[in-house]
Short mmCIF file of C-alpha atoms in Angstrom, two decimals:
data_model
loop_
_atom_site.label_atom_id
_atom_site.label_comp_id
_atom_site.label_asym_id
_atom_site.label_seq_id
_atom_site.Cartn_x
_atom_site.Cartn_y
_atom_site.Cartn_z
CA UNK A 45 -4.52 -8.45 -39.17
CA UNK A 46 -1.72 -10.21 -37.69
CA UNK A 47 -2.17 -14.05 -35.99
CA UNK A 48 -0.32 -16.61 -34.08
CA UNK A 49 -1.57 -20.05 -33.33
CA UNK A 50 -1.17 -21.30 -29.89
CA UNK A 51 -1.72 -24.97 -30.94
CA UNK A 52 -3.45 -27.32 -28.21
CA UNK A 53 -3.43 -24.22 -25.70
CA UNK A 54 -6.13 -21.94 -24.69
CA UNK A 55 -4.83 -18.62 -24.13
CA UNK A 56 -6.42 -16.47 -21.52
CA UNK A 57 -3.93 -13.37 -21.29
CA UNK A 58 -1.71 -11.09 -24.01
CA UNK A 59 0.38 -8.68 -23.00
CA UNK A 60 2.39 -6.13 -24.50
CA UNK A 61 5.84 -5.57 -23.74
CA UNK A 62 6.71 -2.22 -22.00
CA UNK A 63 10.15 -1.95 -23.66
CA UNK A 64 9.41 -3.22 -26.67
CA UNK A 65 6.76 -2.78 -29.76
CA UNK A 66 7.60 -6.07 -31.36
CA UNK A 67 7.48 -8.21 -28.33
CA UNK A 68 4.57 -9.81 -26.32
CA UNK A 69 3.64 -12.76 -24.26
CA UNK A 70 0.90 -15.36 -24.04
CA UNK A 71 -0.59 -16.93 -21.12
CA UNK A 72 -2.69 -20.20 -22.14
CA UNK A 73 -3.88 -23.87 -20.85
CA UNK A 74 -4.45 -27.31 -22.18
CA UNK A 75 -8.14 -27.93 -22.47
CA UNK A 76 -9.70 -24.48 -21.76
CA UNK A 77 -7.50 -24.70 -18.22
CA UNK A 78 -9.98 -27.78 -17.32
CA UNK A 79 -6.97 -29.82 -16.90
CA UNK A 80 -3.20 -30.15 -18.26
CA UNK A 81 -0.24 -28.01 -18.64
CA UNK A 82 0.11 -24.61 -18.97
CA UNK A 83 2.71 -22.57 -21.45
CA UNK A 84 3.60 -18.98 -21.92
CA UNK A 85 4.22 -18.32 -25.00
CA UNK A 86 7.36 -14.80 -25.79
CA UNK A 87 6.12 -13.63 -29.53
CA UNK A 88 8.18 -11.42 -31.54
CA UNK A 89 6.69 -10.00 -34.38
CA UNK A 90 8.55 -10.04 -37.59
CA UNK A 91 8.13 -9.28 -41.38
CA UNK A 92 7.12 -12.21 -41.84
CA UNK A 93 4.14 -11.99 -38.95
CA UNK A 94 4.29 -13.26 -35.49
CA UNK A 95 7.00 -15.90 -34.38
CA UNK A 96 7.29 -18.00 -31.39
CA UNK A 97 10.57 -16.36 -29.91
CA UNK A 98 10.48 -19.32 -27.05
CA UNK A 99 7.99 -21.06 -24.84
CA UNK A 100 7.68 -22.47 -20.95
CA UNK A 101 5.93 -25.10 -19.84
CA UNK A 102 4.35 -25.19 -16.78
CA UNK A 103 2.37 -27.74 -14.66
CA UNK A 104 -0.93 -26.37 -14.33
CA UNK A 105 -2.82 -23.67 -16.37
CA UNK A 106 -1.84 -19.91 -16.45
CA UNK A 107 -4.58 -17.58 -15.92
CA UNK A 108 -2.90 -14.41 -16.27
CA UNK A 109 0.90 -12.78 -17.13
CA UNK A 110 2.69 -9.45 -17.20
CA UNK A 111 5.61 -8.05 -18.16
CA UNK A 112 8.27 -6.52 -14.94
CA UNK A 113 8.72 -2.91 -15.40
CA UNK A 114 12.29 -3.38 -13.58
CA UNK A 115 13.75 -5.72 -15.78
CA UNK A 116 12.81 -6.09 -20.06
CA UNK A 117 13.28 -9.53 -19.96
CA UNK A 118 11.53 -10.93 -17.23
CA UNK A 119 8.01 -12.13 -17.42
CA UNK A 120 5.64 -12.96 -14.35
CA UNK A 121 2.84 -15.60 -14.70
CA UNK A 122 -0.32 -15.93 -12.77
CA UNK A 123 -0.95 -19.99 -12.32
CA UNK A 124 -3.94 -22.40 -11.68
CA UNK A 125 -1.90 -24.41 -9.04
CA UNK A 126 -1.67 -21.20 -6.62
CA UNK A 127 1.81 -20.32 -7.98
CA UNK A 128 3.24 -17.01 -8.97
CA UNK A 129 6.36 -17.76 -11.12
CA UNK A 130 9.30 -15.59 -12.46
CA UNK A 131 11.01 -16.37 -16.38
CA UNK A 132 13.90 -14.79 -17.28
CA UNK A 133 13.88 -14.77 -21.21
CA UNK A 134 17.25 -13.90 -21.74
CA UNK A 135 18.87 -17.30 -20.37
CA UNK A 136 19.60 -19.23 -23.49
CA UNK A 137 18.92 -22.81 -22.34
CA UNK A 138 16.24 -21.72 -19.08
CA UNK A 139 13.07 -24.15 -18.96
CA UNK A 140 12.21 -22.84 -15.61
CA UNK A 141 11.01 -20.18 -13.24
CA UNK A 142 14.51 -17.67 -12.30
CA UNK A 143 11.77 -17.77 -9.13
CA UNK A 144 8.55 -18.91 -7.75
CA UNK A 145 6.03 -18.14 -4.83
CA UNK A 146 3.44 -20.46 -3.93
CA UNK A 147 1.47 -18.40 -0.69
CA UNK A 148 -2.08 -18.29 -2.08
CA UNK A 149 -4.47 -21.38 -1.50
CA UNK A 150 -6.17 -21.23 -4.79
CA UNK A 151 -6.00 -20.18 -8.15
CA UNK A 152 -3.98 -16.53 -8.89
CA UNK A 153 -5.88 -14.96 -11.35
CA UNK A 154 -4.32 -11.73 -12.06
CA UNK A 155 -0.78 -10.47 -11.46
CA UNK A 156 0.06 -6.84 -11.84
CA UNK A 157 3.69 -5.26 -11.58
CA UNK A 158 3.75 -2.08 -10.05
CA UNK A 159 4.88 1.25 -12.26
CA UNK A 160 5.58 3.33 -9.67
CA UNK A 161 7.32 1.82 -7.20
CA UNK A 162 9.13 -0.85 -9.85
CA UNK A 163 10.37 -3.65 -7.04
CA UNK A 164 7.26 -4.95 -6.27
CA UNK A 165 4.48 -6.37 -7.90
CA UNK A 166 0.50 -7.93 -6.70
CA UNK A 167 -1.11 -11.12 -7.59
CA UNK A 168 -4.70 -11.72 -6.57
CA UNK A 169 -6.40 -15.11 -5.89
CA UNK A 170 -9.80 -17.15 -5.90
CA UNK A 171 -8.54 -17.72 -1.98
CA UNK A 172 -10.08 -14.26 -1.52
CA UNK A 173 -6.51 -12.22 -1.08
CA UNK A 174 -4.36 -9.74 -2.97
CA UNK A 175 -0.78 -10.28 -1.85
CA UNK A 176 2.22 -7.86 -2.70
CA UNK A 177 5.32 -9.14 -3.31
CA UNK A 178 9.22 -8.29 -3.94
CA UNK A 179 10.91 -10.24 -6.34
CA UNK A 180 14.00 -9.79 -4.86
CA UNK A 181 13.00 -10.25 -0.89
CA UNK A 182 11.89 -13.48 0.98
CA UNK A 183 9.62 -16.24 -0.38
CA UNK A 184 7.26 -14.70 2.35
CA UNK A 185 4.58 -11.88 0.94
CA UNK A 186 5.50 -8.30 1.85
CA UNK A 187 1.47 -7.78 2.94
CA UNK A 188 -1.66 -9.76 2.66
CA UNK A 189 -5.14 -7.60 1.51
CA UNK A 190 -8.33 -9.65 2.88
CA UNK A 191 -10.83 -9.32 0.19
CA UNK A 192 -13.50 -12.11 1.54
CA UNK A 193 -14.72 -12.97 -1.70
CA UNK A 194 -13.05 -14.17 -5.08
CA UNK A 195 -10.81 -11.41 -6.53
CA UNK A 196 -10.44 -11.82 -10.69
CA UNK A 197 -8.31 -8.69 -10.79
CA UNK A 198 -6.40 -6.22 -8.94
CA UNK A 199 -4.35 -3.61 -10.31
CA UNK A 200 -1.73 -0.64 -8.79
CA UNK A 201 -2.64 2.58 -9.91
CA UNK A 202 -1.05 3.88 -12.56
CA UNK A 203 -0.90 7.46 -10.76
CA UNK A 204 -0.23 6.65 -7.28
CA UNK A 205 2.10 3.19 -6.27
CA UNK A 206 0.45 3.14 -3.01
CA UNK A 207 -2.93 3.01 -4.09
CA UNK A 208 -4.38 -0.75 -5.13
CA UNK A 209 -8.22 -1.45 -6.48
CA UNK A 210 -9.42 -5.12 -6.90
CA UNK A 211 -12.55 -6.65 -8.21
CA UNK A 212 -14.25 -9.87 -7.24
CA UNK A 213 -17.07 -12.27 -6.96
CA UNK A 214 -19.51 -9.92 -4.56
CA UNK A 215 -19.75 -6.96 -7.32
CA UNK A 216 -17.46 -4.82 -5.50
CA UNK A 217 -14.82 -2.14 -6.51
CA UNK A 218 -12.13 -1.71 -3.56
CA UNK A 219 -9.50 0.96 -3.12
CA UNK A 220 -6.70 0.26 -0.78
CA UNK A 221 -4.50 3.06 0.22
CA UNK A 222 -1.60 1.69 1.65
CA UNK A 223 -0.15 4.46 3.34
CA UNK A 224 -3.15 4.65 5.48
CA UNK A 225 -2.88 2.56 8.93
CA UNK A 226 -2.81 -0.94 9.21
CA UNK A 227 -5.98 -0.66 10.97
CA UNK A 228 -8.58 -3.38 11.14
CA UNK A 229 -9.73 -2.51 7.68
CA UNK A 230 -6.28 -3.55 6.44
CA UNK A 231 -5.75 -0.24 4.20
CA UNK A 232 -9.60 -0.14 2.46
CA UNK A 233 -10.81 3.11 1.84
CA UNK A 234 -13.85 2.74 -0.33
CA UNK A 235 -15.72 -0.32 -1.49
CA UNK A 236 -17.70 0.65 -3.75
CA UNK A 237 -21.26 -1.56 -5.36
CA UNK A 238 -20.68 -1.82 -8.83
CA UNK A 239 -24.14 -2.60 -9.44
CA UNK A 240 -26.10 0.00 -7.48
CA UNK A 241 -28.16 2.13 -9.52
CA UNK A 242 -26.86 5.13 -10.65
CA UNK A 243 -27.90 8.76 -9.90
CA UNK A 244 -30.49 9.83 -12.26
CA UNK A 245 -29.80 13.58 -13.86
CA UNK A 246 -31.70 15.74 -14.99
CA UNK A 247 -31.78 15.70 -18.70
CA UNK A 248 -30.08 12.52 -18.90
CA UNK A 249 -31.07 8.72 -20.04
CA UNK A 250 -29.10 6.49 -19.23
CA UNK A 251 -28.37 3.33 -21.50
CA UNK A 252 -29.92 -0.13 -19.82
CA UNK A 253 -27.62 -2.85 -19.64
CA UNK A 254 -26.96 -5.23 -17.22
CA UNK A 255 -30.36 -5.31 -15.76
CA UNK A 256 -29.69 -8.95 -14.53
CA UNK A 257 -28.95 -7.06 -10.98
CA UNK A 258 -25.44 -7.76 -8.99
CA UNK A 259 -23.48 -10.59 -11.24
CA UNK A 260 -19.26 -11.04 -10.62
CA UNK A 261 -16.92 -8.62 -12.17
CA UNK A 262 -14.53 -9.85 -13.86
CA UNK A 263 -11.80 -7.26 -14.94
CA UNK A 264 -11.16 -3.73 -14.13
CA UNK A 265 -8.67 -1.33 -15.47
CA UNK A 266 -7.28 2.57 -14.07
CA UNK A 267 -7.65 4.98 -17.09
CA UNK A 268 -4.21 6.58 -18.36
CA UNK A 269 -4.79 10.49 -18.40
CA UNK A 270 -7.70 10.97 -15.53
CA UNK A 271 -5.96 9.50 -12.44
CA UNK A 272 -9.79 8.91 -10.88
CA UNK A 273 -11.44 6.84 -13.36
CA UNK A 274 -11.72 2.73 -13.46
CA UNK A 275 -13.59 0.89 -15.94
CA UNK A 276 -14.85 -2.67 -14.53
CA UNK A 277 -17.02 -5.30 -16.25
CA UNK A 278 -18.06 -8.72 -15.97
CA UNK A 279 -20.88 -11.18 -16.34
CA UNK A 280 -24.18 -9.54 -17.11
CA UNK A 281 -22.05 -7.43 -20.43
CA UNK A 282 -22.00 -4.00 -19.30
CA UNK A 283 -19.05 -2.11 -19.01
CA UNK A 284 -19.31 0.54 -16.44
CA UNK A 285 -16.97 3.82 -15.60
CA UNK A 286 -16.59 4.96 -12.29
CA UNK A 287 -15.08 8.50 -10.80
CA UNK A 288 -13.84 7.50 -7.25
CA UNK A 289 -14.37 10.87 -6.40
CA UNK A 290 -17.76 10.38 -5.99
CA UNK A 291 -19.08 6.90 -5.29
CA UNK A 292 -22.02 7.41 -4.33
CA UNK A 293 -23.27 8.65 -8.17
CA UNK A 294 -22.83 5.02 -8.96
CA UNK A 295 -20.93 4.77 -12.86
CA UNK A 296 -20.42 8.08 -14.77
CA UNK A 297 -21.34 6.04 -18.05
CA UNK A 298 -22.77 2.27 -18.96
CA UNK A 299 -21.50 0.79 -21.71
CA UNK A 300 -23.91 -1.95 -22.77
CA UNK A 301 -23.72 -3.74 -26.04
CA UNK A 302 -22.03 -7.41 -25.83
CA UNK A 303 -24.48 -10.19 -25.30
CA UNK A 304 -22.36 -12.26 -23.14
CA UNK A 305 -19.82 -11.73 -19.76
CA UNK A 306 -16.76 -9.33 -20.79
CA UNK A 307 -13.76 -10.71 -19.87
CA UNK A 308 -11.26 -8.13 -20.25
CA UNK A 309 -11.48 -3.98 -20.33
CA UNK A 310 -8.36 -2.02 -21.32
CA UNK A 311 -8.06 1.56 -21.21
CA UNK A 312 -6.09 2.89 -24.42
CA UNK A 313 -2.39 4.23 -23.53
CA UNK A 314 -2.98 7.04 -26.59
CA UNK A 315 -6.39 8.37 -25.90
CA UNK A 316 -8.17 9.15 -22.48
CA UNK A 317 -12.20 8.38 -23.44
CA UNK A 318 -11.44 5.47 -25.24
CA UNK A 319 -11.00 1.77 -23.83
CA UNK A 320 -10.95 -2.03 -25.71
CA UNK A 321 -13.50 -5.17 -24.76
CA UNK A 322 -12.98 -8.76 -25.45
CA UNK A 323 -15.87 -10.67 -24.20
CA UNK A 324 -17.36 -14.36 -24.29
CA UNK A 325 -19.41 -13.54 -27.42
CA UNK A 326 -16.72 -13.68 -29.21
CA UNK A 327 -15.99 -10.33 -29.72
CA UNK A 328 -13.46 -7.45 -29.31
CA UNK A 329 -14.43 -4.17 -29.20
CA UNK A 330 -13.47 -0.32 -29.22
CA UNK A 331 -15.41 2.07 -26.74
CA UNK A 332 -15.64 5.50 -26.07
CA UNK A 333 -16.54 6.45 -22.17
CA UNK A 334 -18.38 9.80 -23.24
CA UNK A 335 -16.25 12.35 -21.70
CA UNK A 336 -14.45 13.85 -24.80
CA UNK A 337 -17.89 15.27 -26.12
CA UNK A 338 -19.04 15.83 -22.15
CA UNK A 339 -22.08 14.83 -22.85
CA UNK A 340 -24.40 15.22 -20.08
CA UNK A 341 -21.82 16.52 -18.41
CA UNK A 342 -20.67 13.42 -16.74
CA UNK A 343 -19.74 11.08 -19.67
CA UNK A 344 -23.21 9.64 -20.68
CA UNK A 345 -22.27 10.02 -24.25
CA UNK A 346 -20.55 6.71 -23.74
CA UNK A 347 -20.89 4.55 -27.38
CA UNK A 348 -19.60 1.53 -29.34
CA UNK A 349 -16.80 2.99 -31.98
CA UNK A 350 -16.29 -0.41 -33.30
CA UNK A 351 -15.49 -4.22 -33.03
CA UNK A 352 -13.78 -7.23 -34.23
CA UNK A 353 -15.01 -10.18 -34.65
CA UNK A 354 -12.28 -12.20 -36.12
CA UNK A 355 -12.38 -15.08 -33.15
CA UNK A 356 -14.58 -18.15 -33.18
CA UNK A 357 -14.41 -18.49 -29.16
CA UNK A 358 -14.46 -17.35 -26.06
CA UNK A 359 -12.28 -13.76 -26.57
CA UNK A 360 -10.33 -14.12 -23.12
CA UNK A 361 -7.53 -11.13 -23.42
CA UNK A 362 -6.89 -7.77 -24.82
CA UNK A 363 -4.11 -5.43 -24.61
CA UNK A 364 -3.05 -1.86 -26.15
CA UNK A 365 0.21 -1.42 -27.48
CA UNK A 366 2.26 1.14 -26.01
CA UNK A 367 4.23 2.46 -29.23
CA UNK A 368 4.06 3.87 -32.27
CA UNK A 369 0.32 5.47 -33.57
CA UNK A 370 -2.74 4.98 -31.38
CA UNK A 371 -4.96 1.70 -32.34
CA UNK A 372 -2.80 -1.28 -32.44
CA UNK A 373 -3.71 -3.95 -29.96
CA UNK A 374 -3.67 -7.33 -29.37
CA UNK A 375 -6.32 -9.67 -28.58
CA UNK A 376 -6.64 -13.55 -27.57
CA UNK A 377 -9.03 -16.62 -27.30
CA UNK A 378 -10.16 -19.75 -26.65
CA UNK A 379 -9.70 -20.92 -30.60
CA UNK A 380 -6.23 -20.99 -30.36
CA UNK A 381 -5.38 -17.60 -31.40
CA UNK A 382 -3.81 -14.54 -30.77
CA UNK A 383 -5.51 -12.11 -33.29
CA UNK A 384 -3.03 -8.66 -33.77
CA UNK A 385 -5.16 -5.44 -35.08
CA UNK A 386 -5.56 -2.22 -35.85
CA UNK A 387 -8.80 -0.80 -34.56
CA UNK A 388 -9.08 2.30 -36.39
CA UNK A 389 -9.70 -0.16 -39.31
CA UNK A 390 -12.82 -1.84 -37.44
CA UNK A 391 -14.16 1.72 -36.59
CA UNK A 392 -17.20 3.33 -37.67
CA UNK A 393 -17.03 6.40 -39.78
#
């Protein structure tokens, strides 16, 4: 296990580089974000372990970061101010921003760059609004998404760079489809309850968790291989797996184990039934949705593989890298740290 200490700054994202196995960045805040600065941190990772390639400083926390997919060295960064700000790690002697957008009226939470369609990119805000933007248009958003509630993550698909899901504060899952009409539902096509119970089978039990009722979710992620699947989570600890196919079956498979909210779900790049948690109880852990075995038939075969439990806080961010053999991730949290592992080494046999 790799680490790198983020001295007097919380991180709350890691990301992999998409050009790049030996690169990553770090999105952190003084004083758990509270109040104070914010820095993002460009690691390298060396024979000697991870190094501090450079660092930004920035006036108010940064919630969330992400690497462009048009451009190898340029790095977005989600802040606590209600600014969306562009680095350019390639200019020697740069302390600031190439550019900046400042359109949301609270916090941005989660910024997302788009694969498909590689000029634009989505932030998402406590205001209650996804936005999508183009770096290299006006200062003005290209199209505002009315979510009505705090939105901790929103994400393009993978699969389709017109389609956009978000989760937020009301326990929702929403799928935007932006070639539909700009109708008075602004693009939605399905909202769907997160927590509404799920469709009992025949034959098949599902696992409690999360029996707290409706609670915020707090991260959500498209799976890789099966262009209809998205994992959410969030307060009450259950991870749950949805086919957007059929909403109204409620989650294919319920992934309940960590004691406290889950922060951040990441489907793995390498595999398709297998996805990474890091979670307030100080964990980190490897998952498998179910649907390799078909158990069931619809994934309820869904069990812990593994975890790590190398951090002494609040684990805050988790992300898969993209090269080389299936299993090596990277993981941050509140204790300073960004932990780099290999999970096959945490796995049960």
């Amino acid at each position: 296990m790799l680490e790198f200490r983020t001295a007097g700054f919380n991180p709350y994202s890691v990301k992999y580089s998409p050009f790049y196995d030996n690169r990553l960045c770090v999105a952190a805040g003084a004083n758990f974000g509270l109040v104070g600065n914010g820095r993002l941190y460009i690691l390298s990772l060396t024979a000697n372990g991870p190094v501090c390639e450079r660092y930004f400083e920035t006036q108010d926390c940064l919630f969330d970061t992400c690497w462009s997919e048009a451009h190898e060295n340029q790095v977005l960064t989600a802040g606590g101010d209600g600014s969306i700000k562009l680095f350019d790690i390639a200019l020697p002697d740069a302390q600031f921003p190439v550019a900046q957008w400042k359109e949301h009226g609270r916090e941005v939470f989660s910024v997302n760059w788009n694969l498909g369609h590689k000029n634009t990119f989505l932030s998402s805000s406590w205001d209650g609004t996804v936005k999508i933007w183009d770096p290299q248009g006006s200062d003005m958003s290209l199209s505002t998404l009315p979510i009505h509630s705090c939105v901790y993550s929103a994400q393009f698909s993978p699969h389709n760079p017109e389609m956009i899901t978000a989760v937020s504060r009301d326990s929702h899952l929403r799928i935007f489809d932006l070639r539909t009409p700009a109708s008075a539902s602004n693009h939605l096509t399905l909202a769907i309850p997160i927590h509404a119970p799920p469709k009992r089978m025949p034959g098949v039990t599902m696992p409690v968790a999360g029996a707290m009722g409706p609670t915020e979710c707090l991260t959500h992620d498209w799976n890789k291989y099966r262009d209809t699947i998205v994992a959410t989570a969030g307060v009450d600890g259950a991870i749950r797996v949805f086919d957007i196919r059929n909403p109204g079956a409620g989650p294919i498979s319920v992934l309940g184990g960590h004691d406290y909210a889950v922060k951040k779900v990441a489907w793995s790049p390498h595999l398709s039934d297998v996805l990474l948690s890091a979670s307030y109880d100080m964990t980190c852990r490897v998952w498998t949705d179910g649907s390799a075995t078909g158990v069931g038939g619809a994934g309820m075969g869904g069990k812990e593989l593994g975890r790590m439990e190398g951090h002494t806080e609040f684990a805050m961010g988790a992300d898969w890298c993209l090269f080389g053999a299936e299993g090596w991730c990277a993981t941050c949290a509140w204790d300073e740290r960004v932990l780099i592992w290999d999970v096959r080494e945490f796995m049960r046999s």
